[in-house]
Amino acid sequence: MKPYDKFLKTVVDAHFFDQHASVLVALSGGVDSMTLFEWLYQAKDRLNVTLSVAHINHKQRVASDMEENLLSKKMAELGVPFYTAHYQGTFSEEKARNFRYAFFEEVMTTQHISALVTAHHGNDVIENFLIRQIRGSRLRFLTGMKAVQSFGSDEDSELIRPLLSFEKSELTATTYFEDASNAENEYLRNRVRNTYLPAFSKENPRFSENLASLSEEIGLAMTIVSDSITAFSGAKIIELIAFNQETEALQYFILQDYLTQFATLEVAKRQFEELLHIIRRQGQYLHAMSAEYNFVKDQHCFYIEKRGNAIEFETSLTPFVFGEFNQIAIPDTGEIIIRKRLAGDRVIINGMHKKLRRFFIDNKISLKKRDNPLVTVDNQIYGVLDVVSTDLSKSLKHAKIKRTLYYREKR
């Protein structure tokens, strides 16, 4: 079977485009993406789709501008919409990839395109597997690429990789650009492609085939794991009772799965193991995992939240007209100050004098609420908003002359 016929049979049998009227092709200009475009263009009427093209000019080579212009001219001749963006800033493979996919999503949103198609093929699967092994990636990231997966913020949008069953030797583009930098070994991917894989294949000619098989087996194993932790998938908060009922092996993967919700949060192996230890032991915990996120564990659950998400309150000396609210009794005179907790703050609660910190610990007040504002009058603590009123406030309950501070969380 000729490569194009194999391609057409693959996409038709898999129903890749049945739900998509418009398709965006990620086009670099290399043999991979040019083959994909040529095959899709040839099959567009059979598949009943319209094509658009997105190209990123990374501005890393002298030929980049010329290639962009030639691609633009070719698409104009074919009547195919052509969208391009120029990468700016310090170059790295990761930054460039993030830039590309952000641009693809932007084009899809503005042009109402529901499918992104990329030219990843079988050789890419092997390279990615070995790269991730070298970098020490976790098991779930060694499962290879999916032929179809959701993409972007639109739940109906998909990323489709129709060439995963093809080897690079099967790609047939007659016109394409050869990136000379692919022969250089500055980047890890090039070293894997040009040096490591050939060396391993010399030891075992079936090395790439074995890696692909191993990736498939890992995928099957991870499917079993995923099916076993479905109840936790996508949860914003993990309940400790349910978590602790699972085996330690599944707890490991539940936490892994939970962390995938935070794309910008990098968790090293040691930090991951520390989190597992903290979750399994008694006690509450609050820790800044990065400049962006906190890890929080209280009596009932654990979760990750964006830093700076402290509870905010609005206060008034007159009742709020709408909605629910709470109140604290305070003296009729004296300067009211609402402030943060300070080291050494002391309170009187139920006749007991103690440090506020000790009160929080003894009463298992959640870590998040321990940062709630204090209400003071003439430097005396009358309460902690949404936590407790002190004896000073309670003693005013039946006083004829007093003030009442009304408060509620900001909407």
Tab-separated table of N, CA, C and O in Angstrom, residues 209-252:
chain	number	residue	atom	x	y	z
A	209	GLU	N	12.252	-0.436	18.169
A	209	GLU	CA	11.037	-1.245	18.236
A	209	GLU	C	10.746	-1.660	19.672
A	209	GLU	O	9.587	-1.638	20.131
A	210	ASN	N	11.783	-2.018	20.405
A	210	ASN	CA	11.598	-2.425	21.805
A	210	ASN	C	11.136	-1.258	22.676
A	210	ASN	O	10.312	-1.435	23.572
A	211	LEU	N	11.682	-0.067	22.407
A	211	LEU	CA	11.239	1.109	23.161
A	211	LEU	C	9.766	1.402	22.907
A	211	LEU	O	9.012	1.735	23.831
A	212	ALA	N	9.361	1.284	21.658
A	212	ALA	CA	7.958	1.526	21.311
A	212	ALA	C	7.054	0.518	22.015
A	212	ALA	O	5.987	0.871	22.539
A	213	SER	N	7.498	-0.741	22.064
A	213	SER	CA	6.720	-1.781	22.744
A	213	SER	C	6.630	-1.502	24.244
A	213	SER	O	5.567	-1.657	24.857
A	214	LEU	N	7.753	-1.088	24.832
A	214	LEU	CA	7.758	-0.765	26.265
A	214	LEU	C	6.820	0.396	26.561
A	214	LEU	O	6.080	0.385	27.552
A	215	SER	N	6.829	1.409	25.703
A	215	SER	CA	5.941	2.556	25.880
A	215	SER	C	4.481	2.122	25.839
A	215	SER	O	3.653	2.593	26.622
A	216	GLU	N	4.161	1.205	24.930
A	216	GLU	CA	2.786	0.700	24.844
A	216	GLU	C	2.395	-0.055	26.115
A	216	GLU	O	1.275	0.101	26.627
A	217	GLU	N	3.313	-0.874	26.648
A	217	GLU	CA	3.020	-1.615	27.876
A	217	GLU	C	2.812	-0.673	29.056
A	217	GLU	O	1.923	-0.889	29.890
A	218	ILE	N	3.636	0.365	29.123
A	218	ILE	CA	3.467	1.355	30.186
A	218	ILE	C	2.107	2.025	30.054
A	218	ILE	O	1.416	2.283	31.049
A	219	GLY	N	1.709	2.295	28.820
A	219	GLY	CA	0.394	2.898	28.589
A	219	GLY	C	-0.728	2.014	29.095
A	219	GLY	O	-1.683	2.499	29.711
A	220	LEU	N	-0.623	0.714	28.863
A	220	LEU	CA	-1.642	-0.223	29.358
A	220	LEU	C	-1.668	-0.249	30.882
A	220	LEU	O	-2.741	-0.252	31.511
A	221	ALA	N	-0.485	-0.255	31.492
A	221	ALA	CA	-0.410	-0.259	32.956
A	221	ALA	C	-1.007	1.021	33.539
A	221	ALA	O	-1.735	0.998	34.540
A	222	MET	N	-0.709	2.163	32.907
A	222	MET	CA	-1.234	3.433	33.397
A	222	MET	C	-2.745	3.525	33.201
A	222	MET	O	-3.436	4.214	33.955
A	223	THR	N	-3.268	2.818	32.203
A	223	THR	CA	-4.720	2.781	32.027
A	223	THR	C	-5.379	2.102	33.221
A	223	THR	O	-6.421	2.550	33.724
A	224	ILE	N	-4.757	1.014	33.698
A	224	ILE	CA	-5.276	0.333	34.884
A	224	ILE	C	-5.231	1.262	36.091
A	224	ILE	O	-6.184	1.349	36.869
A	225	VAL	N	-4.124	1.971	36.246
A	225	VAL	CA	-4.000	2.917	37.358
A	225	VAL	C	-5.064	4.005	37.253
A	225	VAL	O	-5.747	4.329	38.232
A	226	SER	N	-5.212	4.578	36.066
A	226	SER	CA	-6.186	5.659	35.870
A	226	SER	C	-7.600	5.195	36.181
A	226	SER	O	-8.386	5.921	36.803
A	227	ASP	N	-7.923	3.974	35.752
A	227	ASP	CA	-9.257	3.433	36.037
A	227	ASP	C	-9.470	3.248	37.541
A	227	ASP	O	-10.594	3.371	38.039
A	228	SER	N	-8.392	2.982	38.264
A	228	SER	CA	-8.493	2.728	39.706
A	228	SER	C	-8.614	4.005	40.524
A	228	SER	O	-9.027	3.949	41.690
A	229	ILE	N	-8.239	5.147	39.947
A	229	ILE	CA	-8.279	6.404	40.722
A	229	ILE	C	-9.247	7.408	40.106
A	229	ILE	O	-9.159	8.611	40.348
A	230	THR	N	-10.214	6.897	39.333
A	230	THR	CA	-11.170	7.779	38.655
A	230	THR	C	-11.886	8.704	39.634
A	230	THR	O	-12.170	9.865	39.323
A	231	ALA	N	-12.185	8.208	40.835
A	231	ALA	CA	-12.938	8.999	41.814
A	231	ALA	C	-12.198	10.269	42.224
A	231	ALA	O	-12.818	11.225	42.702
A	232	PHE	N	-10.878	10.294	42.035
A	232	PHE	CA	-10.086	11.454	42.447
A	232	PHE	C	-9.727	12.376	41.271
A	232	PHE	O	-9.283	13.498	41.493
A	233	SER	N	-9.898	11.893	40.054
A	233	SER	CA	-9.445	12.642	38.880
A	233	SER	C	-10.187	13.967	38.743
A	233	SER	O	-11.416	14.011	38.793
A	234	GLY	N	-9.418	15.027	38.578
A	234	GLY	CA	-10.006	16.346	38.383
A	234	GLY	C	-10.470	17.044	39.645
A	234	GLY	O	-10.930	18.184	39.591
A	235	ALA	N	-10.352	16.375	40.804
A	235	ALA	CA	-10.803	16.981	42.057
A	235	ALA	C	-9.916	18.162	42.431
A	235	ALA	O	-8.695	18.096	42.308
A	236	LYS	N	-10.522	19.241	42.887
A	236	LYS	CA	-9.766	20.411	43.334
A	236	LYS	C	-9.258	20.224	44.759
A	236	LYS	O	-8.250	20.800	45.155
A	237	ILE	N	-9.990	19.433	45.528
A	237	ILE	CA	-9.622	19.135	46.918
A	237	ILE	C	-9.690	17.625	47.107
A	237	ILE	O	-10.641	16.980	46.659
A	238	ILE	N	-8.692	17.038	47.756
A	238	ILE	CA	-8.668	15.598	48.013
A	238	ILE	C	-9.013	15.353	49.476
A	238	ILE	O	-8.316	15.828	50.375
A	239	GLU	N	-10.099	14.635	49.700
A	239	GLU	CA	-10.526	14.316	51.063
A	239	GLU	C	-9.590	13.263	51.658
A	239	GLU	O	-9.312	12.240	51.032
A	240	LEU	N	-9.131	13.507	52.880
A	240	LEU	CA	-8.151	12.618	53.503
A	240	LEU	C	-8.724	11.240	53.816
A	240	LEU	O	-8.026	10.237	53.703
A	241	ILE	N	-9.980	11.177	54.235
A	241	ILE	CA	-10.567	9.874	54.567
A	241	ILE	C	-10.529	8.963	53.347
A	241	ILE	O	-10.104	7.801	53.428
A	242	ALA	N	-10.971	9.474	52.206
A	242	ALA	CA	-10.972	8.670	50.981
A	242	ALA	C	-9.547	8.340	50.537
A	242	ALA	O	-9.252	7.204	50.141
A	243	PHE	N	-8.651	9.307	50.628
A	243	PHE	CA	-7.256	9.105	50.219
A	243	PHE	C	-6.598	8.013	51.060
A	243	PHE	O	-5.919	7.125	50.529
A	244	ASN	N	-6.814	8.062	52.366
A	244	ASN	CA	-6.154	7.116	53.275
A	244	ASN	C	-6.722	5.704	53.172
A	244	ASN	O	-6.105	4.757	53.672
A	245	GLN	N	-7.859	5.561	52.531
A	245	GLN	CA	-8.432	4.232	52.347
A	245	GLN	C	-7.779	3.478	51.189
A	245	GLN	O	-7.933	2.263	51.068
A	246	GLU	N	-7.030	4.205	50.360
A	246	GLU	CA	-6.356	3.569	49.227
A	246	GLU	C	-4.997	3.018	49.652
A	246	GLU	O	-4.436	3.419	50.672
A	247	THR	N	-4.483	2.077	48.862
A	247	THR	CA	-3.158	1.542	49.143
A	247	THR	C	-2.115	2.627	48.951
A	247	THR	O	-2.349	3.613	48.241
A	248	GLU	N	-0.946	2.464	49.561
A	248	GLU	CA	0.108	3.457	49.400
A	248	GLU	C	0.529	3.580	47.936
A	248	GLU	O	0.899	4.674	47.481
A	249	ALA	N	0.473	2.478	47.198
A	249	ALA	CA	0.837	2.523	45.777
A	249	ALA	C	-0.121	3.424	45.006
A	249	ALA	O	0.298	4.259	44.191
A	250	LEU	N	-1.425	3.286	45.268
A	250	LEU	CA	-2.399	4.123	44.573
A	250	LEU	C	-2.334	5.569	45.062
A	250	LEU	O	-2.560	6.507	44.285
A	251	GLN	N	-2.030	5.758	46.352
A	251	GLN	CA	-1.877	7.126	46.858
A	251	GLN	C	-0.801	7.865	46.070
A	251	GLN	O	-0.940	9.057	45.769
A	252	TYR	N	0.257	7.161	45.739
A	252	TYR	CA	1.345	7.733	44.956
A	252	TYR	C	0.820	8.288	43.631
A	252	TYR	O	1.125	9.421	43.247
